[in-house]
Coordinates of C-alpha atoms and ligand atoms in Angstrom, one line a residue:
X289 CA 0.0 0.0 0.0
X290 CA 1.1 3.5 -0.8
X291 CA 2.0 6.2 2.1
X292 CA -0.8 8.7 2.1
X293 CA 0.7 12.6 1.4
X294 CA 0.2 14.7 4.7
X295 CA -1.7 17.6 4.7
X296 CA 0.4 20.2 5.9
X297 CA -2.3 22.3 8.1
X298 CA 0.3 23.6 9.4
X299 CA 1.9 25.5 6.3
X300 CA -1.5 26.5 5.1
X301 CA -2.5 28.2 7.9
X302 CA 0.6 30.4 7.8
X303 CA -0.5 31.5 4.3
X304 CA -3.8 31.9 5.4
X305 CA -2.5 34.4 7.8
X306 CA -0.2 36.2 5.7
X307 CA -3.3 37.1 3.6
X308 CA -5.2 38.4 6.7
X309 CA -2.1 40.1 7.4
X310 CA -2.6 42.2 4.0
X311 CA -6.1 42.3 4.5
X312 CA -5.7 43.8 8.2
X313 CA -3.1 46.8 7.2
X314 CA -5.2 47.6 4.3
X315 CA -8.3 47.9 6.5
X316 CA -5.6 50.3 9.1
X317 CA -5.2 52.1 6.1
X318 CA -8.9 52.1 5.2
X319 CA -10.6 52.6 9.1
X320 CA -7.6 54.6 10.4
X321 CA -7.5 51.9 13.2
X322 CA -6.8 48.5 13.7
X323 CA -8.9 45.5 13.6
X324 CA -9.1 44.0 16.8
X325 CA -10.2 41.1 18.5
X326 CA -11.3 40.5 22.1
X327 CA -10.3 37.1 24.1
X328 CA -12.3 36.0 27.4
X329 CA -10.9 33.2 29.4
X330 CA -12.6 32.6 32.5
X331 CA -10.4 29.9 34.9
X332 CA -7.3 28.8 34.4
X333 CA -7.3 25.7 32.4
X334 CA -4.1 25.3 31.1
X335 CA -4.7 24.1 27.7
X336 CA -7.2 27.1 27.1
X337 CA -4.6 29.2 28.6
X338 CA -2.0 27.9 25.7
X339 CA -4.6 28.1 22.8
X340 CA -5.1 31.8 24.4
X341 CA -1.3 32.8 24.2
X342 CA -1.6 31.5 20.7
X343 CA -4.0 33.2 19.6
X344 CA -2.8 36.6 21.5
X345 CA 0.5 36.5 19.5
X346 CA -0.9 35.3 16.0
X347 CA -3.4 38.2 16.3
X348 CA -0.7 41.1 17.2
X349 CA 1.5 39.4 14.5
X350 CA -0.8 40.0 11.8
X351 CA -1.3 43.0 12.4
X352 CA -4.7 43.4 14.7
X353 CA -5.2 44.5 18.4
X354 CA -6.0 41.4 20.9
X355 CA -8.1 42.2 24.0
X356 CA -7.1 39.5 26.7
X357 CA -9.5 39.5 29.8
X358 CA -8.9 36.8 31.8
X359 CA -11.3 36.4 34.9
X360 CA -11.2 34.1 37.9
X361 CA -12.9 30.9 37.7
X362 CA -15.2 32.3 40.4
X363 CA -16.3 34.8 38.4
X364 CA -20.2 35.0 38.9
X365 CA -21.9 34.9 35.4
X366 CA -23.7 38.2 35.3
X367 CA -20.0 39.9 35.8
X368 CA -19.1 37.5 32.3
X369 CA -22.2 38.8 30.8
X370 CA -22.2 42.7 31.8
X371 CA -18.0 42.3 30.2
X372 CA -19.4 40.5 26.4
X373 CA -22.3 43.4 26.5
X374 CA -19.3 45.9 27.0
X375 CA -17.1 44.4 24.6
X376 CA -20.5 44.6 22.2
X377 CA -20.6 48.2 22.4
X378 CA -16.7 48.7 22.0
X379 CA -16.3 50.0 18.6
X380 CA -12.4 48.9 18.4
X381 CA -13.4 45.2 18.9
X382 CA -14.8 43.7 15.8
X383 CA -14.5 40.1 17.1
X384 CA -15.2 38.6 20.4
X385 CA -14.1 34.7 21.7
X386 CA -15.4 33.7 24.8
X387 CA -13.2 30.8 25.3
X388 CA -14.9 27.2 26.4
X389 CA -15.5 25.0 28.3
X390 CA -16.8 27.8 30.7
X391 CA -16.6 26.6 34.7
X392 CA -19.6 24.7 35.6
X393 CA -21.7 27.2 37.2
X394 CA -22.1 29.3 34.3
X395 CA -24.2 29.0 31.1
X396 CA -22.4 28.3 28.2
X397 CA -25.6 29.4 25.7
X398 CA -26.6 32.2 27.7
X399 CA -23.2 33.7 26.9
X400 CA -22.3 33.5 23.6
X401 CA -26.4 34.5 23.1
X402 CA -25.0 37.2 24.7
X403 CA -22.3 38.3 21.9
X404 CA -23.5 40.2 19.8
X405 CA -24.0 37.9 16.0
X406 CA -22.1 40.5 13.8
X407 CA -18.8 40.2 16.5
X408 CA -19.2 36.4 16.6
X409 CA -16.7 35.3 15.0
X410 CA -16.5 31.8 16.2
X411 CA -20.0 31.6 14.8
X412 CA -21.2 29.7 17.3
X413 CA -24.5 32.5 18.5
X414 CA -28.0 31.0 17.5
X415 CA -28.6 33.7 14.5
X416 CA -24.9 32.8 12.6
X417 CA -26.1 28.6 13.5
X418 CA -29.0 29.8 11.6
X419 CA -27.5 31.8 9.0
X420 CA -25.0 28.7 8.1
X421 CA -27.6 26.3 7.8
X422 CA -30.1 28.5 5.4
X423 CA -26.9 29.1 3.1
X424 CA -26.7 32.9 4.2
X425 CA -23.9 34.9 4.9
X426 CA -22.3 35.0 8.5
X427 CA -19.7 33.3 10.3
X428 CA -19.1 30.0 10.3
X429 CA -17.1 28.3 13.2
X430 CA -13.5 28.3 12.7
X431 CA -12.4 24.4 12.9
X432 CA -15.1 23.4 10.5
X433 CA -14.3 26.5 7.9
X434 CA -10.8 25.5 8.6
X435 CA -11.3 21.7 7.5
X436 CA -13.4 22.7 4.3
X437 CA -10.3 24.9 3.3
X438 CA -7.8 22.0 3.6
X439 CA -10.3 19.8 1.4
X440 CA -10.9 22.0 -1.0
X441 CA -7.0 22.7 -1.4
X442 CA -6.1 19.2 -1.3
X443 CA -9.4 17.8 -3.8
X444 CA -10.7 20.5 -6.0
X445 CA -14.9 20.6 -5.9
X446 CA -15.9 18.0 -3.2
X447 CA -19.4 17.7 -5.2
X448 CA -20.8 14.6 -5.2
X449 CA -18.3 12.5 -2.6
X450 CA -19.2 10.7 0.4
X451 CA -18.9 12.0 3.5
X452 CA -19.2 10.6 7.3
X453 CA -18.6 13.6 10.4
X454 CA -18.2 11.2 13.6
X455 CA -19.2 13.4 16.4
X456 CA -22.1 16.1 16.4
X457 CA -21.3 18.7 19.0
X458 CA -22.2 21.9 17.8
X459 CA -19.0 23.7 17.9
X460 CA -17.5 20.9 15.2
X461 CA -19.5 18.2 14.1
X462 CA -22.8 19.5 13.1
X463 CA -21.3 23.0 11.1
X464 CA -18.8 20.3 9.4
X465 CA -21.6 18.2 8.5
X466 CA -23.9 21.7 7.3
X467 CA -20.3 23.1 5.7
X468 CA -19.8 19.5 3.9
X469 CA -23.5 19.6 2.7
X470 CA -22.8 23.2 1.3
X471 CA -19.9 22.1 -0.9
X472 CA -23.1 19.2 -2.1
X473 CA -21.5 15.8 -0.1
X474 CA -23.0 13.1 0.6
X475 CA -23.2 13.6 4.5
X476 CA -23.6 11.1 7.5
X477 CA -23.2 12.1 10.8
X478 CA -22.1 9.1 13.0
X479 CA -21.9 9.5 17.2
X480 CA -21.5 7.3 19.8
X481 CA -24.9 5.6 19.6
X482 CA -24.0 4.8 15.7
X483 CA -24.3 1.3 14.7
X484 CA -21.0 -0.3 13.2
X485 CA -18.8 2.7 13.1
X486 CA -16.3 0.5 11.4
X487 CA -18.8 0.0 8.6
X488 CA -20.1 3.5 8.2
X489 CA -16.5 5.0 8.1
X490 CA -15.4 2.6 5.1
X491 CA -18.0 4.0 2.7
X492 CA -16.8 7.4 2.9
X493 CA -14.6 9.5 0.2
X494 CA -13.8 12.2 2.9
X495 CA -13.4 11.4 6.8
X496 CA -13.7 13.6 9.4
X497 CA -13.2 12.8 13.4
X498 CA -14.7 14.8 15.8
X499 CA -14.6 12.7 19.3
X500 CA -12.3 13.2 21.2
X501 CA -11.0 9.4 21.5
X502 CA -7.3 9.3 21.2
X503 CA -6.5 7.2 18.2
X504 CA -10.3 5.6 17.9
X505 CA -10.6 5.7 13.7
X506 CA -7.8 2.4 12.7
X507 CA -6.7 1.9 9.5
X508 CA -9.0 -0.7 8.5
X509 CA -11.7 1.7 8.6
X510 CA -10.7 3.7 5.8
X511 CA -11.9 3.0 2.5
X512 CA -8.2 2.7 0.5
X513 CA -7.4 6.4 -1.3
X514 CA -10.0 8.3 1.2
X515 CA -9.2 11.8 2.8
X516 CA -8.9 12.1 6.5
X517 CA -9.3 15.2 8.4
X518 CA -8.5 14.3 12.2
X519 CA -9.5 17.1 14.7
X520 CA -8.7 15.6 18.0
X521 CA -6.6 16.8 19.9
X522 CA -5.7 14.3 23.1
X523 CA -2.8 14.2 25.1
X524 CA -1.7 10.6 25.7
X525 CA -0.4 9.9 29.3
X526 CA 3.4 10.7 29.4
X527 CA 5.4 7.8 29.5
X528 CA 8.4 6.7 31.1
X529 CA 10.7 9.8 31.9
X530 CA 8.6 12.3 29.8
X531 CA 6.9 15.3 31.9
X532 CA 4.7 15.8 28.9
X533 CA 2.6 13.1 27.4
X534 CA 2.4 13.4 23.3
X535 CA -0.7 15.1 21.9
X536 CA -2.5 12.5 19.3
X537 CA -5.4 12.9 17.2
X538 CA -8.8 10.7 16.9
X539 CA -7.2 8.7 14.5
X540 CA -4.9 6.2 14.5
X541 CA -2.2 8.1 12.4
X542 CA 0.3 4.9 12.3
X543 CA -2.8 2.7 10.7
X544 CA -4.7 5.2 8.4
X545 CA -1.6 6.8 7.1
X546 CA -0.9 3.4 5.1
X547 CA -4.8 3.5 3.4
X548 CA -5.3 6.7 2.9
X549 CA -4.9 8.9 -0.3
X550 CA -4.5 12.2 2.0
X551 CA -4.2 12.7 5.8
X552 CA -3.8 15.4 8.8
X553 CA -1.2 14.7 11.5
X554 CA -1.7 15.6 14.8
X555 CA -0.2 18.4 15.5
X556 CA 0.3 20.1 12.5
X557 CA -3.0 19.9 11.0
X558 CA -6.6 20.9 11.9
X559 CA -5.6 22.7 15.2
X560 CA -3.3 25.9 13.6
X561 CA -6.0 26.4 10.4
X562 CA -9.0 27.0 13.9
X563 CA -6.3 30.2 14.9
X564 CA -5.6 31.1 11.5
X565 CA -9.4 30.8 10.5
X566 CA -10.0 32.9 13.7
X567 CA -7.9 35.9 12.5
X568 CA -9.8 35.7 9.1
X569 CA -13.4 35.9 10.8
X570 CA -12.0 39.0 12.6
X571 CA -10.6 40.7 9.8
X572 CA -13.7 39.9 7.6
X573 CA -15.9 41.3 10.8
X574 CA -14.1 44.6 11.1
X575 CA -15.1 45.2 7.4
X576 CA -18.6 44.3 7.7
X577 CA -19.0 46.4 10.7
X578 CA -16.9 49.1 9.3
X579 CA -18.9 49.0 6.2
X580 CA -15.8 48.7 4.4
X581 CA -15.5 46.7 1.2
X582 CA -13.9 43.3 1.0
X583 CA -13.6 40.7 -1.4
X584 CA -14.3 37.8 1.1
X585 CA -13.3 34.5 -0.7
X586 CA -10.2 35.9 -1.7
X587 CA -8.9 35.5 1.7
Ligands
NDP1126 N1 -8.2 21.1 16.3 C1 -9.1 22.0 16.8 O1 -9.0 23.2 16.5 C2 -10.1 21.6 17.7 C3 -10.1 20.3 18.2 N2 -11.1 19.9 19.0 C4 -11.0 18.5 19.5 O2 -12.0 17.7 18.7 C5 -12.5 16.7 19.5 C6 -14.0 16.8 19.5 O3 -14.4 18.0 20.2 P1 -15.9 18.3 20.5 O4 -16.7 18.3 19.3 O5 -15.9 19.6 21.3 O6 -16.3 17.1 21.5 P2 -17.6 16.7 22.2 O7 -17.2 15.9 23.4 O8 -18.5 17.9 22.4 O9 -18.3 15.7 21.1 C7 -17.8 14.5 20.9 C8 -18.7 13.7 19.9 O10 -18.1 12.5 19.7 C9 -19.1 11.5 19.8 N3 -18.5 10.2 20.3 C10 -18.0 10.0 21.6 N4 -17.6 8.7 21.7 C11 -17.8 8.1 20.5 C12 -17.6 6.8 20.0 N5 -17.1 5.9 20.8 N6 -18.0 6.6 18.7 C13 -18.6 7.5 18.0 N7 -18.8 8.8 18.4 C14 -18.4 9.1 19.7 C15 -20.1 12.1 20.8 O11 -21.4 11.4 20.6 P3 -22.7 11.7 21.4 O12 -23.2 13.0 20.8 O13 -23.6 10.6 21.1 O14 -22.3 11.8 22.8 C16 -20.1 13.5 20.4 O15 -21.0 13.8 19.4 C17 -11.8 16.8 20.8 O16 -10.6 16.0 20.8 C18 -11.4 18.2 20.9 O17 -10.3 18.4 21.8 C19 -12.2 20.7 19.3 C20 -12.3 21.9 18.8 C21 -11.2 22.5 18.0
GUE1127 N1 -14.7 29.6 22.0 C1 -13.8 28.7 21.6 N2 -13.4 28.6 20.3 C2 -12.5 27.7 19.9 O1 -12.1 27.6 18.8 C3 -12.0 26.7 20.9 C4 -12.5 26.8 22.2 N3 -13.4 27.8 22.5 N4 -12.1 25.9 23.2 C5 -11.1 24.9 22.9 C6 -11.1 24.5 21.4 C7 -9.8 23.8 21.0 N5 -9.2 24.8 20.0 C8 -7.9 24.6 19.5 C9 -7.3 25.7 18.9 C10 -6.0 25.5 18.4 C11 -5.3 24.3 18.5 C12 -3.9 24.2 18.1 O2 -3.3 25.2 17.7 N6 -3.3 23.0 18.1 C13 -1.9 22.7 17.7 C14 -1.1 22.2 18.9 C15 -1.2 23.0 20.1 C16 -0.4 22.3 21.3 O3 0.7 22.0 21.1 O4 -1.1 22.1 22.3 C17 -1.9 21.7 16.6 O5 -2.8 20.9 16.5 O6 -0.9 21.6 15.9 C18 -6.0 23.2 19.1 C19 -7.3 23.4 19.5 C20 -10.0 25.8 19.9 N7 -11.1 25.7 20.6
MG1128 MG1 -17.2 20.1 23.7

């Protein structure tokens, strides 16, 4: 069997970004000010507080402001709320993440109801949910947008191919599956009460996993020559003498890699197109908002 060729997430994310960089000094020139995006962490989580660095220095780097507010995880919910409704009526942010999971004792849809639609630019808020499935313009959630890009690059029009999403949350399986069904797929949406996940994963052109099962999807799942997009992101338990365990996807990247025509790694793939897909959602909101022309596909 042939090696399948990587798909270097990685690499295409840092052109993605180099276009939003373009994009966001244009609109400096344009606005007189920068785009900027605001970050809300609530708790101390520390794999939300690396995403947050991340995305703090990606943001400044191409050329937008970032708003960090981190709050204790005791933070009561109406002080979370009262801070999105400020950051709403800021008109120097033009994007707004409230980083999740929140703690327990607060409300994850009664915040980002909160966020104003027009700053969401995860696109998680009811109206842009609503927007993405009628087919009209909003945003769409970044790892989703982020895995259509990669396909697209790597297959041309994806019109017409089979499809399975396993997982159906609504910050990644469902807008896939609604994204996939937009660029006409064949979708299935397979979750943990699915019958013969094996089975349902072998008919599939294009494979995307969305569980959050380190190395769940083996290679004698895939259907020989299919595309797999892997967007877990587990940390094993570090082994002898490591402090660190390794970060693996949902897939079994040892496996698939020998059937498959195209694959993600883990890390490298899915998780920097979500930040650079972030910083295009931002840029793209500060021209809507701004009123400000923009030729949004070109990005
Ligand atoms: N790379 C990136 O940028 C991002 C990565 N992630 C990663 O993606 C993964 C998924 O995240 P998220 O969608 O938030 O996860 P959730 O836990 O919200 O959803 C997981 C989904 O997987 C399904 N599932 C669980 N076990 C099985 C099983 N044995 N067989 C089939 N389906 C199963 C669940 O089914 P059911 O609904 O029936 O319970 C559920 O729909 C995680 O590893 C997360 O860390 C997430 C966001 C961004
Ligand atoms: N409101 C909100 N929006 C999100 O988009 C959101 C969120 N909350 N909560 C958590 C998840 C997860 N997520 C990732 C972002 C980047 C990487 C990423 O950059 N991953 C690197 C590795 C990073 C590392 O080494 O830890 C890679 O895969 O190569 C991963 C995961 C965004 N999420
Ligand atoms: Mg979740």
């Amino acid at each position: 069997m042939t090696e399948a060729s990587i798909i270097d997430g990685k690499g295409f994310a840092a052109g993605l970004r180099e276009r939003v960089s373009r994009v966001a000094a244009d609109f400096e020139a344009k606005a007189g000010r920068k785009a900027g995006l605001a970050v809300v962490l609530v708790g101390e989580d520390p794999a939300s507080q690396v995403y947050v660095r991340n995305k703090n220095k990606q943001t400044v780097a191409c050329g937008m402001n970032s708003f960090e507010h981190k709050l204790p995880v005791e933070t009561p919910e109406a002080d979370l709320l009262a801070l999105v409704e400020k950051l709403n009526a800021d008109p120097a942010v033009d994007g707004i993440l409230v980083q999740l999971p929140l703690p327990s004792h607060m409300n994850e849809q009664k915040v980002i109801a909160t966020i104003n639609p027009d700053k969401d630019v995860d696109g998680f808020h009811v109206v842009n949910v609503g927007r993405l499935a009628t087919g009209l313009p909003g945003f769409v959630p970044c790892t989703p947008l982020g895995c259509v890009m990669l396909l697209k690059d790597k297959l041309g029009s994806l019109s017409g191919l089979d499809a399975v999403v396993i997982g159906r949350s609504n910050i990644v399986g469902k807008p896939m599956a609604q994204l996939l069904l937009a660029e006409s797929c064949t979708v299935t949406i397979a979750h943990s009460r699915t019958r013969d996940l094996p089975a349902v994963v072998r008919r599939a052109d294009i494979v995307v996993a969305a569980v959050g099962r380190a190395e769940m999807v083996k290679g004698d799942w895939i259907k020989p020559g299919a595309t797999v997009i892997d967007v877990g992101i587990n940390r094993l338990p570090p082994a002898e003498g490591e402090t660190k365990g390794k970060l693996v996807g949902d897939v079994d990247f040892a496996s698939a890699s020998q059937v498959a025509g195209a694959i993600t790694p883990v890390p490298g793939g899915v998780g920097p197109m979500t930040i650079a897909v972030l910083l295009r959602n931002t840029v793209v909101a500060a021209h809507r908002n701004a009123g400000i022309g923009l030729d949004e596909n070109a990005i």
